[in-house]
Amino acid sequence: MDIQSQTAEDLEAQFRAWGQPAYRVAQLLEWLYVHRAANWEAMTNLPRALRDELRKQYSLTALELIRKQGARDTTQKFLWRLTDQALIESVLIPANPALYGEASDRHTLCVSTQVGCAYGCKFCASGLKGWKRNLRVEEIVGQVLAVERWNEDESKVQSPKSKVQSQERGAESQNPESSLEDHASRITHHVSPSLQPRLVSNLVIMGMGEPLANYENLLKALRILNAPWGGGIGARKITISTSGLAPQIRKLAEESLQFRLAVSLHGATDATRDKIMPVNRKYPLRELTAACEYYQQNRRRMITFEYVLIAGVNDGLDQVKPLATLAQRLNAKVNLIPYNQVEGLPWERPTEEAQEAFLKALEKQKVSATLRREKGGDIDAACGQLRLKTERELAKVKVPSEAREHP
Ligand code: SAH
Ligand code: SF4
């Protein structure tokens, strides 16, 4: 068991069994989620005997950064290696990239939930090599911690002042009286006298993998990332994207935490969806939209339809009317995303004129819609591509014919 897969309640029960006072749990959580400690040795205010006990009972693993793409204050992609050598990605997106020359302090992190993906959407890099395994709770939580650790290290390099800040943080946590509530209020307010604001304020579960196919681990990870003693990220700032697993959408509707839901539609008729998303054969639109309706009624939350525009596949204006009908029925807004080309796949993004025409036609139907207008910007490509590229590069060294595996 990894310590980063444990909730405060799990730890309280264990500490009680050990005869440890409750404030020790608060201290431990502070080390994990405020200081983002990557080893037991750092936890200097925990008695050595307790640290040894913890080390015996739990692992404390940190993701290993092996590649990063993109410059600071822009969208950045992180490629991580897991303990079994599998590769996953996270993408960090600033809220206002370098707006007015100021670096943004609010960031959205796009996290992965599986190694590969079993759903095999025809246009997607993540599903190209099939599914390897589900991510464990700590590997989902660990993406946020690792990015924040990285950011802290970077700012130490950039300004020696922050070194003093992290020493102050250490001093602050020497106080054995710090209660879970103190700790919680420090985190929920995102700032304490000696702490910088937290880097990641929003999460989108849109990285590699189908989140709802790893339901239990995802939900436990999100409870930890949402908790005031943990990541402190509000449930409304967490968006789960699914390719359309209808039964799990219904299950999600019954959870106590109100996450936002994004549904990858990419086609407004079964004929169009069938062409690119095999999942549509299992849960066709009628079933999917009924589940969305259930979610929307239970949660009273707006759903987002994601619609990746692919030239000649789903960008025809014949899709606009059925899309508008669905969006109106479910009170959903539509997020149009120009397709990012994947090396080795034949699909292409439509021209800008075609993208704008699709948007205008939707708006004419009184649908609330947005179009992502970034130009080129390969870095903004959906997750899965950096991993694919890296694996291909590695394979080229070993097996030169690997690149021919996919059409
Ligand atoms: N499996 C989930 C979440 C991960 S994919 C899902 O499918 O919703 C996140 C989003 O990226 C999905 O909407 C997916 O369709 C989209 N996507 C995948 N490959 C893409 C590409 N090459 N260009 C643009 N969007 C892509
Ligand atoms: Fe899997 Fe989502 Fe990619 Fe489809 S789009 S293959 S569900 S990651």
Short mmCIF file of C-alpha atoms and ligand atoms in Angstrom, two decimals:
data_model
loop_
_atom_site.label_atom_id
_atom_site.label_comp_id
_atom_site.label_asym_id
_atom_site.label_seq_id
_atom_site.Cartn_x
_atom_site.Cartn_y
_atom_site.Cartn_z
CA MET A 1 0.00 0.00 0.00
CA ASP A 2 1.25 3.46 -0.82
CA ILE A 3 0.72 6.23 1.69
CA GLN A 4 -0.60 8.51 -1.09
CA SER A 5 -3.52 6.14 -1.61
CA GLN A 6 -4.76 6.61 1.95
CA THR A 7 -7.48 8.99 3.10
CA ALA A 8 -7.28 10.82 6.43
CA GLU A 9 -9.85 8.34 7.77
CA ASP A 10 -7.72 5.35 6.67
CA LEU A 11 -4.70 6.86 8.42
CA GLU A 12 -6.60 7.80 11.55
CA ALA A 13 -7.72 4.17 11.93
CA GLN A 14 -4.16 2.91 11.47
CA PHE A 15 -2.68 5.48 13.87
CA ARG A 16 -5.32 4.61 16.46
CA ALA A 17 -4.34 0.95 16.16
CA TRP A 18 -0.70 1.97 16.70
CA GLY A 19 -1.66 4.05 19.73
CA GLN A 20 -0.50 7.25 18.02
CA PRO A 21 -2.22 10.56 18.82
CA ALA A 22 -4.44 12.07 16.13
CA TYR A 23 -2.25 15.15 15.61
CA ARG A 24 0.40 12.87 14.12
CA VAL A 25 -1.96 12.18 11.22
CA ALA A 26 -2.26 15.92 10.64
CA GLN A 27 1.52 16.23 10.67
CA LEU A 28 1.92 13.38 8.24
CA LEU A 29 -0.70 14.83 5.88
CA GLU A 30 1.01 18.18 6.01
CA TRP A 31 4.26 16.56 4.94
CA LEU A 32 2.52 14.81 2.08
CA TYR A 33 0.20 17.51 0.75
CA VAL A 34 1.69 20.83 1.85
CA HIS A 35 5.41 20.08 1.62
CA ARG A 36 4.92 17.25 -0.87
CA ALA A 37 7.66 15.26 0.81
CA ALA A 38 9.03 12.51 -1.41
CA ASN A 39 10.68 10.49 1.38
CA TRP A 40 10.18 9.62 5.04
CA GLU A 41 13.47 11.18 6.12
CA ALA A 42 12.13 14.65 5.37
CA MET A 43 9.40 14.27 8.01
CA THR A 44 11.59 15.51 10.80
CA ASN A 45 8.87 16.22 13.35
CA LEU A 46 7.62 12.62 13.32
CA PRO A 47 9.41 10.42 15.87
CA ARG A 48 11.91 8.07 14.28
CA ALA A 49 10.04 5.01 15.59
CA LEU A 50 6.86 6.18 13.86
CA ARG A 51 8.71 6.88 10.64
CA ASP A 52 10.15 3.36 10.75
CA GLU A 53 6.70 1.93 11.35
CA LEU A 54 5.32 3.92 8.42
CA ARG A 55 8.15 2.80 6.18
CA LYS A 56 7.44 -0.82 7.04
CA GLN A 57 3.72 -0.49 6.38
CA TYR A 58 3.59 1.85 3.36
CA SER A 59 5.53 2.74 0.27
CA LEU A 60 6.03 6.41 -0.65
CA THR A 61 6.63 6.48 -4.39
CA ALA A 62 7.16 9.55 -6.56
CA LEU A 63 6.71 9.68 -10.32
CA GLU A 64 9.92 9.96 -12.26
CA LEU A 65 10.01 12.77 -14.81
CA ILE A 66 11.73 11.56 -17.95
CA ARG A 67 10.72 14.18 -20.50
CA LYS A 68 9.12 17.61 -20.55
CA GLN A 69 7.85 19.61 -23.46
CA GLY A 70 6.88 23.27 -23.57
CA ALA A 71 8.18 26.38 -21.89
CA ARG A 72 7.28 27.77 -18.47
CA ASP A 73 4.11 29.90 -18.50
CA THR A 74 2.85 28.01 -21.54
CA THR A 75 1.24 24.61 -21.84
CA GLN A 76 3.72 22.01 -20.65
CA LYS A 77 3.64 18.26 -21.05
CA PHE A 78 5.23 15.89 -18.58
CA LEU A 79 6.13 12.32 -19.38
CA TRP A 80 6.45 10.14 -16.27
CA ARG A 81 7.94 6.71 -15.79
CA LEU A 82 6.14 4.48 -13.30
CA THR A 83 7.77 1.83 -11.13
CA ASP A 84 7.02 -0.88 -13.73
CA GLN A 85 8.61 1.32 -16.45
CA ALA A 86 5.24 2.20 -18.02
CA LEU A 87 4.97 5.75 -19.36
CA ILE A 88 2.13 8.20 -18.73
CA GLU A 89 1.54 11.90 -19.41
CA SER A 90 0.19 14.92 -17.61
CA VAL A 91 -0.37 18.34 -19.19
CA LEU A 92 -0.16 21.61 -17.26
CA ILE A 93 -2.17 24.48 -18.73
CA PRO A 94 -1.91 28.04 -17.35
CA ALA A 95 -5.24 29.86 -17.01
CA ASN A 96 -3.96 33.02 -18.66
CA PRO A 97 -0.77 32.15 -20.46
CA ALA A 98 1.53 35.07 -19.87
CA LEU A 99 -1.34 37.53 -20.12
CA TYR A 100 -0.07 41.13 -19.92
CA GLY A 101 3.40 39.68 -19.42
CA GLU A 102 2.42 38.32 -15.99
CA ALA A 103 2.80 34.66 -15.20
CA SER A 104 -0.51 33.10 -14.24
CA ASP A 105 -0.81 31.57 -10.78
CA ARG A 106 -3.80 29.44 -11.71
CA HIS A 107 -3.23 26.21 -13.58
CA THR A 108 -5.25 23.31 -14.84
CA LEU A 109 -3.64 19.90 -14.78
CA CYS A 110 -4.76 17.23 -17.22
CA VAL A 111 -4.13 13.82 -15.63
CA SER A 112 -4.01 10.28 -16.96
CA THR A 113 -5.95 7.40 -15.43
CA GLN A 114 -4.68 4.35 -17.32
CA VAL A 115 -1.62 3.14 -19.17
CA GLY A 116 -2.96 3.04 -22.72
CA CYS A 117 -6.68 2.75 -23.35
CA ALA A 118 -8.92 -0.15 -24.28
CA TYR A 119 -11.55 1.91 -26.09
CA GLY A 120 -9.60 2.37 -29.30
CA CYS A 121 -11.15 5.52 -30.73
CA LYS A 122 -9.77 5.57 -34.24
CA PHE A 123 -8.26 9.05 -34.06
CA CYS A 124 -6.58 8.85 -30.65
CA ALA A 125 -2.93 8.21 -29.82
CA SER A 126 -3.66 6.85 -26.33
CA GLY A 127 -5.54 3.84 -27.60
CA LEU A 128 -3.14 2.95 -30.42
CA LYS A 129 -1.30 0.26 -28.55
CA GLY A 130 -4.23 -0.94 -26.52
CA TRP A 131 -4.62 -1.02 -22.78
CA LYS A 132 -1.89 -2.04 -20.33
CA ARG A 133 -3.28 -1.40 -16.89
CA ASN A 134 -5.24 0.89 -14.59
CA LEU A 135 -3.33 3.53 -12.69
CA ARG A 136 -3.27 3.02 -8.96
CA VAL A 137 -4.66 5.68 -6.62
CA GLU A 138 -1.19 6.99 -5.75
CA GLU A 139 -0.25 7.23 -9.43
CA ILE A 140 -3.22 9.52 -10.07
CA VAL A 141 -2.66 11.62 -6.92
CA GLY A 142 1.09 11.49 -7.65
CA GLN A 143 0.73 13.38 -10.93
CA VAL A 144 -0.47 16.49 -9.08
CA LEU A 145 2.19 16.13 -6.38
CA ALA A 146 4.99 15.54 -8.88
CA VAL A 147 4.08 18.58 -10.99
CA GLU A 148 3.91 20.78 -7.89
CA ARG A 149 7.26 19.39 -6.69
CA TRP A 150 8.76 20.12 -10.07
CA ASN A 151 7.37 23.66 -9.97
CA GLU A 152 8.80 24.25 -6.54
CA ASP A 153 12.23 23.02 -7.62
CA GLU A 154 12.08 25.28 -10.65
CA SER A 155 11.20 28.34 -8.61
CA LYS A 156 14.05 27.56 -6.20
CA VAL A 157 16.40 27.66 -9.13
CA GLN A 158 14.81 30.88 -10.37
CA SER A 159 14.70 32.75 -7.07
CA PRO A 160 16.92 31.90 -4.11
CA LYS A 161 14.34 33.69 -1.92
CA SER A 162 12.01 30.70 -2.16
CA LYS A 163 14.71 28.60 -0.50
CA VAL A 164 14.17 30.64 2.63
CA GLN A 165 10.44 30.09 2.21
CA SER A 166 10.78 26.35 2.16
CA GLN A 167 12.98 26.46 5.25
CA GLU A 168 10.30 28.50 6.96
CA ARG A 169 7.80 25.86 5.98
CA GLY A 170 9.94 23.25 7.65
CA ALA A 171 10.09 25.33 10.81
CA GLU A 172 6.36 25.84 10.80
CA SER A 173 5.65 22.16 10.70
CA GLN A 174 7.77 21.49 13.78
CA ASN A 175 4.77 22.51 15.81
CA PRO A 176 3.28 19.29 17.16
CA GLU A 177 0.06 21.09 18.04
CA SER A 178 -0.88 21.76 14.43
CA SER A 179 -4.31 20.23 14.13
CA LEU A 180 -6.06 18.71 11.17
CA GLU A 181 -8.29 21.82 11.06
CA ASP A 182 -5.32 24.21 10.99
CA HIS A 183 -3.84 22.15 8.28
CA ALA A 184 -7.11 22.00 6.37
CA SER A 185 -7.67 25.73 6.55
CA ARG A 186 -4.12 26.38 5.35
CA ILE A 187 -4.68 24.22 2.34
CA THR A 188 -8.20 25.31 1.44
CA HIS A 189 -7.16 28.92 1.49
CA HIS A 190 -4.33 27.91 -0.77
CA VAL A 191 -1.89 30.22 0.97
CA SER A 192 -0.30 30.29 4.37
CA PRO A 193 2.02 33.03 5.61
CA SER A 194 5.07 31.18 4.37
CA LEU A 195 3.54 29.22 1.51
CA GLN A 196 3.26 30.14 -2.11
CA PRO A 197 -0.19 29.64 -3.61
CA ARG A 198 -0.65 26.10 -4.82
CA LEU A 199 0.09 25.58 -8.46
CA VAL A 200 -2.74 23.31 -9.55
CA SER A 201 -6.17 24.83 -8.98
CA ASN A 202 -8.20 22.84 -11.51
CA LEU A 203 -8.12 19.27 -12.75
CA VAL A 204 -9.32 17.78 -15.99
CA ILE A 205 -9.36 14.00 -16.16
CA MET A 206 -8.63 13.98 -19.85
CA GLY A 207 -5.22 12.40 -20.10
CA MET A 208 -4.44 8.92 -21.25
CA GLY A 209 -7.10 6.31 -20.57
CA GLU A 210 -10.83 6.10 -20.00
CA PRO A 211 -11.36 7.47 -16.47
CA LEU A 212 -14.67 5.74 -15.84
CA ALA A 213 -13.13 2.36 -16.68
CA ASN A 214 -10.87 2.85 -13.63
CA TYR A 215 -13.76 4.05 -11.51
CA GLU A 216 -12.82 3.02 -7.97
CA ASN A 217 -9.19 4.17 -8.12
CA LEU A 218 -10.18 7.42 -9.82
CA LEU A 219 -12.81 8.24 -7.23
CA LYS A 220 -10.54 7.51 -4.31
CA ALA A 221 -7.79 9.64 -5.88
CA LEU A 222 -10.26 12.48 -6.47
CA ARG A 223 -11.50 12.28 -2.87
CA ILE A 224 -7.88 12.71 -1.75
CA LEU A 225 -7.21 15.54 -4.21
CA ASN A 226 -10.44 17.25 -3.21
CA ALA A 227 -10.15 16.86 0.58
CA PRO A 228 -9.19 19.94 2.59
CA TRP A 229 -6.41 17.88 4.24
CA GLY A 230 -5.22 16.69 0.79
CA GLY A 231 -5.12 18.45 -2.56
CA GLY A 232 -7.77 21.00 -1.59
CA ILE A 233 -9.12 21.24 -5.15
CA GLY A 234 -12.86 21.95 -5.19
CA ALA A 235 -15.07 19.26 -6.77
CA ARG A 236 -16.45 21.89 -9.13
CA LYS A 237 -12.96 22.49 -10.37
CA ILE A 238 -12.58 18.86 -11.34
CA THR A 239 -13.89 17.73 -14.74
CA ILE A 240 -14.11 14.06 -15.67
CA SER A 241 -14.16 13.30 -19.37
CA THR A 242 -15.60 10.04 -20.69
CA SER A 243 -15.99 8.51 -24.10
CA GLY A 244 -19.48 7.49 -22.97
CA LEU A 245 -19.61 4.63 -20.45
CA ALA A 246 -23.32 4.96 -19.74
CA PRO A 247 -23.60 2.77 -16.60
CA GLN A 248 -20.65 4.54 -14.93
CA ILE A 249 -22.13 7.95 -15.78
CA ARG A 250 -25.22 6.90 -13.82
CA LYS A 251 -23.04 5.74 -10.94
CA LEU A 252 -21.17 9.05 -10.95
CA ALA A 253 -24.50 10.86 -10.76
CA GLU A 254 -25.08 9.23 -7.39
CA GLU A 255 -21.74 10.19 -5.81
CA SER A 256 -21.80 12.73 -3.03
CA LEU A 257 -19.07 14.82 -4.64
CA GLN A 258 -20.28 16.96 -7.53
CA PHE A 259 -17.66 16.68 -10.22
CA ARG A 260 -18.15 18.24 -13.62
CA LEU A 261 -18.80 15.87 -16.48
CA ALA A 262 -17.55 16.16 -20.05
CA VAL A 263 -18.76 13.67 -22.62
CA SER A 264 -16.65 13.02 -25.71
CA LEU A 265 -19.38 13.01 -28.31
CA HIS A 266 -17.51 13.63 -31.59
CA GLY A 267 -20.62 12.75 -33.56
CA ALA A 268 -24.30 13.53 -33.15
CA THR A 269 -25.62 10.45 -34.93
CA ASP A 270 -24.88 6.77 -34.35
CA ALA A 271 -23.64 6.45 -37.93
CA THR A 272 -20.95 9.11 -37.40
CA ARG A 273 -20.00 7.96 -33.91
CA ASP A 274 -19.79 4.33 -35.01
CA LYS A 275 -17.19 5.28 -37.61
CA ILE A 276 -14.69 6.59 -35.07
CA MET A 277 -15.68 5.35 -31.61
CA PRO A 278 -16.12 1.60 -31.08
CA VAL A 279 -17.65 2.33 -27.65
CA ASN A 280 -20.75 3.57 -29.46
CA ARG A 281 -21.64 0.00 -30.44
CA LYS A 282 -21.80 -0.91 -26.78
CA TYR A 283 -23.53 2.25 -25.58
CA PRO A 284 -25.25 3.86 -28.55
CA LEU A 285 -26.44 7.46 -28.40
CA ARG A 286 -29.88 6.60 -27.02
CA GLU A 287 -28.33 4.88 -24.01
CA LEU A 288 -25.58 7.46 -23.59
CA THR A 289 -27.92 10.44 -23.69
CA ALA A 290 -30.34 8.78 -21.26
CA ALA A 291 -27.43 8.37 -18.81
CA CYS A 292 -26.42 12.02 -19.36
CA GLU A 293 -29.99 13.07 -18.71
CA TYR A 294 -29.96 11.12 -15.45
CA TYR A 295 -26.68 12.79 -14.46
CA GLN A 296 -27.95 16.22 -15.39
CA GLN A 297 -31.19 15.78 -13.43
CA ASN A 298 -29.50 14.29 -10.39
CA ARG A 299 -26.67 16.73 -10.22
CA ARG A 300 -28.29 19.83 -11.68
CA ARG A 301 -24.93 20.47 -13.31
CA MET A 302 -24.23 21.51 -16.83
CA ILE A 303 -22.64 18.82 -18.98
CA THR A 304 -20.07 19.65 -21.64
CA PHE A 305 -20.02 17.84 -24.96
CA GLU A 306 -16.56 17.60 -26.41
CA TYR A 307 -16.55 17.50 -30.16
CA VAL A 308 -13.23 16.98 -31.90
CA LEU A 309 -13.59 18.28 -35.45
CA ILE A 310 -12.06 15.86 -37.96
CA ALA A 311 -12.05 16.81 -41.65
CA GLY A 312 -14.55 14.88 -43.72
CA VAL A 313 -15.57 12.69 -40.79
CA ASN A 314 -17.77 14.70 -38.44
CA ASP A 315 -17.43 18.32 -39.58
CA GLY A 316 -20.28 18.21 -42.07
CA LEU A 317 -23.05 20.71 -41.39
CA ASP A 318 -25.50 17.77 -41.36
CA GLN A 319 -24.22 17.05 -37.83
CA VAL A 320 -25.22 20.49 -36.58
CA LYS A 321 -28.96 19.95 -36.26
CA PRO A 322 -28.80 16.63 -34.35
CA LEU A 323 -25.98 18.03 -32.19
CA ALA A 324 -28.04 21.10 -31.34
CA THR A 325 -31.05 18.92 -30.50
CA LEU A 326 -28.96 16.81 -28.11
CA ALA A 327 -27.30 19.85 -26.51
CA GLN A 328 -30.65 21.56 -25.96
CA ARG A 329 -32.26 18.45 -24.53
CA LEU A 330 -29.43 18.02 -22.02
CA ASN A 331 -28.74 21.69 -21.44
CA ALA A 332 -25.17 20.97 -22.49
CA LYS A 333 -22.60 23.32 -23.89
CA VAL A 334 -20.43 22.22 -26.78
CA ASN A 335 -16.67 22.47 -26.82
CA LEU A 336 -15.33 22.24 -30.38
CA ILE A 337 -11.72 21.06 -30.57
CA PRO A 338 -9.82 21.07 -33.87
CA TYR A 339 -8.25 17.64 -34.31
CA ASN A 340 -4.55 17.33 -33.50
CA GLN A 341 -2.86 15.20 -36.05
CA VAL A 342 -1.37 11.94 -34.77
CA GLU A 343 1.67 10.63 -36.57
CA GLY A 344 0.79 7.49 -38.47
CA LEU A 345 -2.98 8.15 -38.54
CA PRO A 346 -4.78 9.42 -41.65
CA TRP A 347 -7.14 11.93 -39.94
CA GLU A 348 -6.78 15.68 -40.38
CA ARG A 349 -8.15 18.83 -38.81
CA PRO A 350 -10.62 20.82 -40.94
CA THR A 351 -9.61 24.22 -42.34
CA GLU A 352 -10.18 27.20 -40.08
CA GLU A 353 -13.05 28.28 -42.33
CA ALA A 354 -14.75 24.91 -41.90
CA GLN A 355 -14.24 25.09 -38.11
CA GLU A 356 -15.74 28.59 -37.95
CA ALA A 357 -18.65 27.57 -40.19
CA PHE A 358 -19.48 24.66 -37.87
CA LEU A 359 -19.36 26.97 -34.84
CA LYS A 360 -21.55 29.62 -36.51
CA ALA A 361 -24.13 27.03 -37.55
CA LEU A 362 -24.30 25.73 -33.97
CA GLU A 363 -24.66 29.21 -32.54
CA LYS A 364 -27.45 29.87 -35.02
CA GLN A 365 -29.27 26.96 -33.36
CA LYS A 366 -28.89 28.82 -30.03
CA VAL A 367 -26.36 26.37 -28.64
CA SER A 368 -23.70 27.62 -26.27
CA ALA A 369 -20.47 26.61 -27.99
CA THR A 370 -16.77 27.41 -27.93
CA LEU A 371 -14.05 26.68 -30.46
CA ARG A 372 -10.46 26.22 -29.37
CA ARG A 373 -8.61 28.49 -31.75
CA GLU A 374 -4.94 27.85 -31.04
CA LYS A 375 -2.89 27.69 -34.18
CA GLY A 376 -0.59 24.77 -34.89
CA GLY A 377 0.56 24.39 -31.30
CA ASP A 378 1.36 20.69 -31.37
CA ILE A 379 2.02 20.96 -27.65
CA ASP A 380 -1.68 21.39 -26.98
CA ALA A 381 -2.37 18.03 -28.55
CA ALA A 382 -4.34 15.58 -26.51
CA CYS A 383 -2.53 13.27 -24.17
CA GLY A 384 -0.90 10.12 -25.43
CA GLN A 385 1.22 11.67 -28.13
CA LEU A 386 4.39 12.37 -26.18
CA ARG A 387 4.34 8.83 -24.86
CA LEU A 388 3.78 7.46 -28.33
CA LYS A 389 6.61 9.54 -29.73
CA THR A 390 8.98 8.53 -26.94
CA GLU A 391 8.11 4.85 -27.21
CA ARG A 392 8.64 5.00 -30.96
CA GLU A 393 11.98 6.72 -30.53
CA LEU A 394 13.05 4.13 -27.97
CA ALA A 395 11.80 1.31 -30.18
CA LYS A 396 13.58 2.73 -33.21
CA VAL A 397 16.84 2.23 -31.40
CA LYS A 398 15.97 -1.40 -30.68
CA VAL A 399 13.54 -2.49 -33.41
CA PRO A 400 13.67 -0.25 -36.48
CA SER A 401 10.47 -1.68 -38.01
CA GLU A 402 8.27 -0.72 -35.02
CA ALA A 403 6.95 2.44 -36.64
CA ARG A 404 5.24 0.37 -39.30
CA GLU A 405 3.01 -1.30 -36.75
CA HIS A 406 0.16 1.16 -37.28
CA PRO A 407 -1.45 2.19 -40.55
N1 SAH B 1 -11.02 8.70 -22.49
C1 SAH B 1 -11.62 9.92 -22.13
C2 SAH B 1 -10.65 10.97 -21.62
C3 SAH B 1 -9.32 11.07 -22.30
S1 SAH B 1 -9.31 11.67 -23.95
C4 SAH B 1 -12.40 10.47 -23.30
O1 SAH B 1 -12.28 9.94 -24.38
O2 SAH B 1 -13.16 11.41 -23.08
C5 SAH B 1 -9.63 13.40 -23.73
C6 SAH B 1 -10.20 14.07 -24.96
O3 SAH B 1 -9.21 14.21 -25.98
C7 SAH B 1 -11.35 13.30 -25.58
O4 SAH B 1 -12.40 14.15 -25.89
C8 SAH B 1 -10.69 12.75 -26.82
O5 SAH B 1 -11.61 12.40 -27.78
C9 SAH B 1 -9.78 13.87 -27.21
N2 SAH B 1 -8.75 13.51 -28.18
C10 SAH B 1 -8.14 12.32 -28.34
N3 SAH B 1 -7.23 12.37 -29.35
C11 SAH B 1 -7.29 13.62 -29.84
C12 SAH B 1 -6.61 14.30 -30.90
N4 SAH B 1 -5.68 13.69 -31.61
N5 SAH B 1 -6.93 15.59 -31.13
C13 SAH B 1 -7.86 16.23 -30.38
N6 SAH B 1 -8.52 15.65 -29.37
C14 SAH B 1 -8.26 14.36 -29.12
FE1 SF4 B 2 -9.48 6.08 -24.95
FE2 SF4 B 2 -10.50 8.56 -24.75
FE3 SF4 B 2 -8.55 7.98 -26.54
FE4 SF4 B 2 -11.01 7.04 -26.90
S1 SF4 B 2 -10.37 9.19 -26.89
S2 SF4 B 2 -9.09 5.88 -27.14
S3 SF4 B 2 -11.63 6.62 -24.82
S4 SF4 B 2 -8.37 7.92 -24.34
#
